Amino acid sequence: NAGVTQTPKFQVLKTGQSMTLQCAQDMNHNSMYWYRQDPGMGLRLIYYSASEGTTDKGEVPNGYNVSRLNKREFSLRLESAAPSQTSVYFCASSEGRGPRSVETQYFGPGTRLLVL
Amino acid sequence: AQSVTQLDSHVSVSEGTPVLLRCNYSSSYSPSLFWYVQHPNKGLQLLLKYTSAATLVKGINGFEAEFKKSETSFHLTKPSAHMSDAAEYFCVVSDLDTGRRALTFGSGTRLQVQP
């Protein structure tokens, strides 16, 4: 099993450009997440999807959109990139057996994004 | 609302000496607590988790953590540091009472291991 995979690994954008970060998991998990990691701030949740067909905002959703394409795939789109979106982006997944279940999240290797 | 405070941004130890990474949490109900490790240019890997069973939790690579409700702490320890332990460590809380599955991360502690 590959676990959680992310593409691309690294991307440079100019301000105003758009791009989509791809994430896929092969663990048959229901829930998927997008985080950003900035120095000294840990990881902050951008969006999550508790099940196929549903998405919800996290802590820092502004400037992003997401699509839960199917159970395996969860993409993150930047419509008009800004330098403040320079960050490392992590996708994660968990089994999602219910709101009171205790779940481990499994993380992908990350995408480093630089917006000039 | 839940929150996590990692009390040290950097910790430096010598190889073979004990490791202590400190974490305090705030939660409205009965939290689940995790420690994740991130090696340079890698994703995050789960070290251990507390889920209201035993208060002393053992994880991978010789790490363990003790849940102390009275002190709202979940400190990570290891008796003897190894060079391969050099990484960034994140304390994480998941508050089941909110019904959300999202995690709240601390700001991280960078562990340096000196030879």
Coordinates of C-alpha atoms in Angstrom, one line a residue:
Chain A
N1 CA 0.0 0.0 0.0
A2 CA 1.2 3.5 -0.8
G3 CA -0.8 5.1 2.0
V4 CA -1.4 8.8 1.2
T5 CA 0.2 10.2 -1.9
Q6 CA 0.5 13.9 -2.9
T7 CA 1.4 15.6 -6.2
P8 CA 3.3 17.6 -7.0
K9 CA 6.1 17.5 -4.4
F10 CA 7.3 21.0 -5.1
Q11 CA 5.7 23.9 -7.1
V12 CA 6.6 27.6 -7.8
L13 CA 3.8 29.9 -8.8
K14 CA 3.6 33.6 -9.6
T15 CA 1.1 35.7 -7.8
G16 CA -2.4 35.3 -9.4
Q17 CA -1.7 32.0 -10.9
S18 CA -3.9 29.0 -10.1
M19 CA -3.1 25.4 -9.3
T20 CA -4.5 22.2 -7.9
L21 CA -2.8 20.0 -5.3
Q22 CA -3.8 16.4 -5.6
C23 CA -4.1 13.8 -2.9
A24 CA -5.1 10.2 -2.9
Q25 CA -5.3 7.5 -0.3
D26 CA -5.6 3.7 -0.8
M27 CA -6.7 2.8 2.7
N28 CA -10.4 3.0 2.1
H29 CA -10.7 5.9 4.6
N30 CA -13.8 8.0 4.8
S31 CA -12.3 11.2 6.1
M32 CA -9.6 13.3 4.4
Y33 CA -8.0 16.6 5.4
W34 CA -5.8 19.4 4.0
Y35 CA -3.4 21.2 6.3
R36 CA -0.8 23.9 5.8
Q37 CA 2.4 24.0 7.8
D38 CA 4.2 27.3 8.5
P39 CA 7.3 27.9 10.6
G40 CA 6.5 28.1 14.3
M41 CA 2.8 27.4 13.9
G42 CA 2.4 23.7 13.7
L43 CA -0.2 22.5 11.2
R44 CA -3.5 24.3 10.6
L45 CA -6.5 22.7 9.1
I46 CA -7.7 24.3 5.8
Y47 CA -10.6 22.0 4.8
Y48 CA -11.7 18.5 5.6
S49 CA -14.1 16.0 4.2
A50 CA -15.9 13.6 6.6
S51 CA -17.2 11.5 3.8
E52 CA -17.5 11.3 0.0
G53 CA -19.5 14.2 -1.2
T54 CA -19.1 16.4 1.8
T55 CA -16.6 19.1 2.7
D56 CA -16.2 21.6 5.6
K57 CA -14.1 24.6 6.4
G58 CA -11.3 24.3 8.8
E59 CA -9.3 27.0 10.6
V60 CA -7.8 28.8 7.6
P61 CA -10.1 28.2 4.5
N62 CA -9.8 31.6 2.8
G63 CA -8.2 31.5 -0.6
Y64 CA -8.8 27.8 -1.1
N65 CA -11.4 25.5 -2.5
V66 CA -11.6 21.7 -2.3
S67 CA -13.2 18.8 -4.1
R68 CA -13.8 15.3 -2.8
L69 CA -13.7 13.7 -6.2
N70 CA -14.4 10.2 -4.9
K71 CA -13.6 8.2 -1.8
R72 CA -9.9 8.0 -2.7
E73 CA -9.2 11.6 -3.9
F74 CA -9.3 15.0 -2.3
S75 CA -7.9 18.0 -4.1
L76 CA -7.0 21.5 -3.0
R77 CA -7.3 24.4 -5.4
L78 CA -5.7 27.8 -5.2
E79 CA -7.7 30.0 -7.6
S80 CA -5.4 33.1 -7.4
A81 CA -2.2 32.4 -5.5
A82 CA -0.8 35.0 -3.1
P83 CA 2.6 35.1 -1.4
S84 CA 0.9 34.4 1.9
Q85 CA 0.0 31.0 0.6
T86 CA 3.7 30.0 0.5
S87 CA 3.7 27.0 2.7
V88 CA 4.0 23.2 3.0
Y89 CA 0.7 21.5 2.4
F90 CA -0.1 18.2 3.9
C91 CA -3.0 15.9 3.0
A92 CA -4.2 13.3 5.6
S93 CA -6.8 10.7 5.9
S94 CA -8.5 8.7 8.7
E95 CA -11.1 5.9 8.9
G96 CA -13.9 8.3 9.9
R97 CA -16.0 5.8 11.7
G98 CA -18.0 8.4 13.5
P99 CA -17.7 11.7 15.4
R100 CA -16.8 10.0 18.7
S101 CA -14.3 7.5 17.4
V102 CA -10.7 8.0 18.1
E103 CA -8.8 8.1 14.9
T104 CA -5.3 8.2 13.8
Q105 CA -4.6 10.5 10.9
Y106 CA -2.2 9.3 8.2
F107 CA -0.2 12.0 6.4
G108 CA 1.2 12.3 3.0
P109 CA 4.8 13.5 2.3
G110 CA 3.7 17.1 1.7
T111 CA 3.8 19.6 -1.2
R112 CA 6.1 22.6 -0.9
L113 CA 4.6 25.6 -2.6
L114 CA 6.4 28.9 -3.2
V115 CA 4.4 31.9 -4.5
L116 CA 6.5 34.7 -5.9
Chain B
A1 CA -12.3 25.2 22.4
Q2 CA -9.3 22.9 22.4
S3 CA -5.7 24.1 22.4
V4 CA -2.2 22.7 22.8
T5 CA 0.9 24.4 24.2
Q6 CA 4.3 23.0 23.6
L7 CA 6.4 24.6 26.2
D8 CA 9.8 24.4 24.4
S9 CA 10.4 25.3 20.8
H10 CA 13.9 23.7 20.8
V11 CA 15.4 21.0 23.0
S12 CA 19.0 19.8 22.8
V13 CA 20.2 16.6 24.5
S14 CA 23.3 14.5 24.2
E15 CA 23.1 11.0 22.7
G16 CA 22.3 8.5 25.5
T17 CA 20.7 11.0 27.8
P18 CA 16.9 11.2 28.6
V19 CA 14.5 13.2 26.5
L20 CA 11.6 15.3 27.9
L21 CA 9.3 17.2 25.5
R22 CA 6.6 19.1 27.4
C23 CA 3.0 19.5 26.3
N24 CA 0.0 21.1 28.0
Y25 CA -3.5 21.0 26.6
S26 CA -6.9 22.6 27.1
S27 CA -10.0 20.7 26.3
S28 CA -13.7 21.1 27.2
Y29 CA -14.3 17.4 27.6
S30 CA -12.3 14.2 27.5
P31 CA -9.6 14.6 24.9
S32 CA -7.6 12.2 22.8
L33 CA -4.0 13.2 22.7
F34 CA -1.3 12.3 20.2
W35 CA 2.4 12.8 19.6
Y36 CA 3.5 13.0 16.0
V37 CA 7.1 13.1 14.7
Q38 CA 8.3 14.8 11.5
H39 CA 11.8 14.1 10.2
P40 CA 13.3 16.6 7.9
N41 CA 11.5 16.9 4.6
K42 CA 9.1 14.1 5.5
G43 CA 5.5 13.8 6.4
L44 CA 4.2 13.3 9.9
Q45 CA 4.3 9.9 11.6
L46 CA 2.3 8.9 14.7
L47 CA 4.4 8.1 17.7
L48 CA 1.7 7.3 20.2
K49 CA -1.8 8.2 21.3
Y50 CA -3.9 8.4 24.4
T51 CA -7.5 7.4 24.2
S52 CA -8.8 7.3 27.8
A53 CA -7.4 3.8 28.6
A54 CA -4.1 3.5 30.4
T55 CA -2.6 6.9 31.4
L56 CA 0.9 5.8 30.5
V57 CA 1.1 5.2 26.8
K58 CA 4.0 3.5 25.1
G59 CA 4.8 4.3 21.5
I60 CA 7.3 3.4 18.8
N61 CA 11.1 3.8 19.1
G62 CA 11.1 3.7 22.9
F63 CA 9.0 6.8 23.4
E64 CA 6.2 7.0 26.0
A65 CA 3.9 9.7 27.4
E66 CA 1.9 10.1 30.5
F67 CA -1.6 11.7 30.6
K68 CA -2.1 13.7 33.8
K69 CA -5.5 15.2 33.9
S70 CA -4.9 17.2 37.1
E71 CA -2.0 18.9 35.4
T72 CA -3.5 18.9 31.9
S73 CA -0.2 17.6 30.6
F74 CA 0.9 15.0 28.2
H75 CA 4.7 15.1 28.2
L76 CA 6.8 12.9 25.9
T77 CA 9.8 11.0 27.3
K78 CA 12.5 8.6 26.2
P79 CA 15.1 7.2 28.6
S80 CA 18.0 7.4 26.1
A81 CA 18.2 9.6 23.1
H82 CA 19.5 8.3 19.8
M83 CA 20.9 10.4 16.9
S84 CA 18.0 9.2 14.7
D85 CA 15.5 10.9 17.2
A86 CA 16.5 14.3 15.9
A87 CA 13.3 15.7 14.4
E88 CA 10.3 17.9 15.1
Y89 CA 7.7 16.7 17.5
F90 CA 4.1 17.8 17.6
C91 CA 1.6 17.4 20.4
V92 CA -1.9 17.1 19.1
V93 CA -5.4 17.1 20.7
S94 CA -8.7 15.9 19.4
D95 CA -11.7 17.0 21.4
L96 CA -14.4 14.3 21.0
D97 CA -17.1 16.5 22.5
T98 CA -17.2 18.8 19.6
G99 CA -18.0 16.0 17.3
R100 CA -15.3 17.0 14.9
R101 CA -12.5 14.8 13.8
A102 CA -10.1 17.5 13.2
L103 CA -6.9 17.8 15.2
T104 CA -5.4 20.8 16.9
F105 CA -1.6 20.9 16.6
G106 CA 0.9 22.4 18.9
S107 CA 3.6 24.7 17.4
G108 CA 6.2 21.9 17.6
T109 CA 9.4 21.2 19.5
R110 CA 12.6 20.6 17.5
L111 CA 14.8 18.0 19.2
Q112 CA 18.5 18.2 18.5
V113 CA 20.7 15.2 19.6
Q114 CA 24.4 15.9 20.1
P115 CA 27.0 13.2 19.6

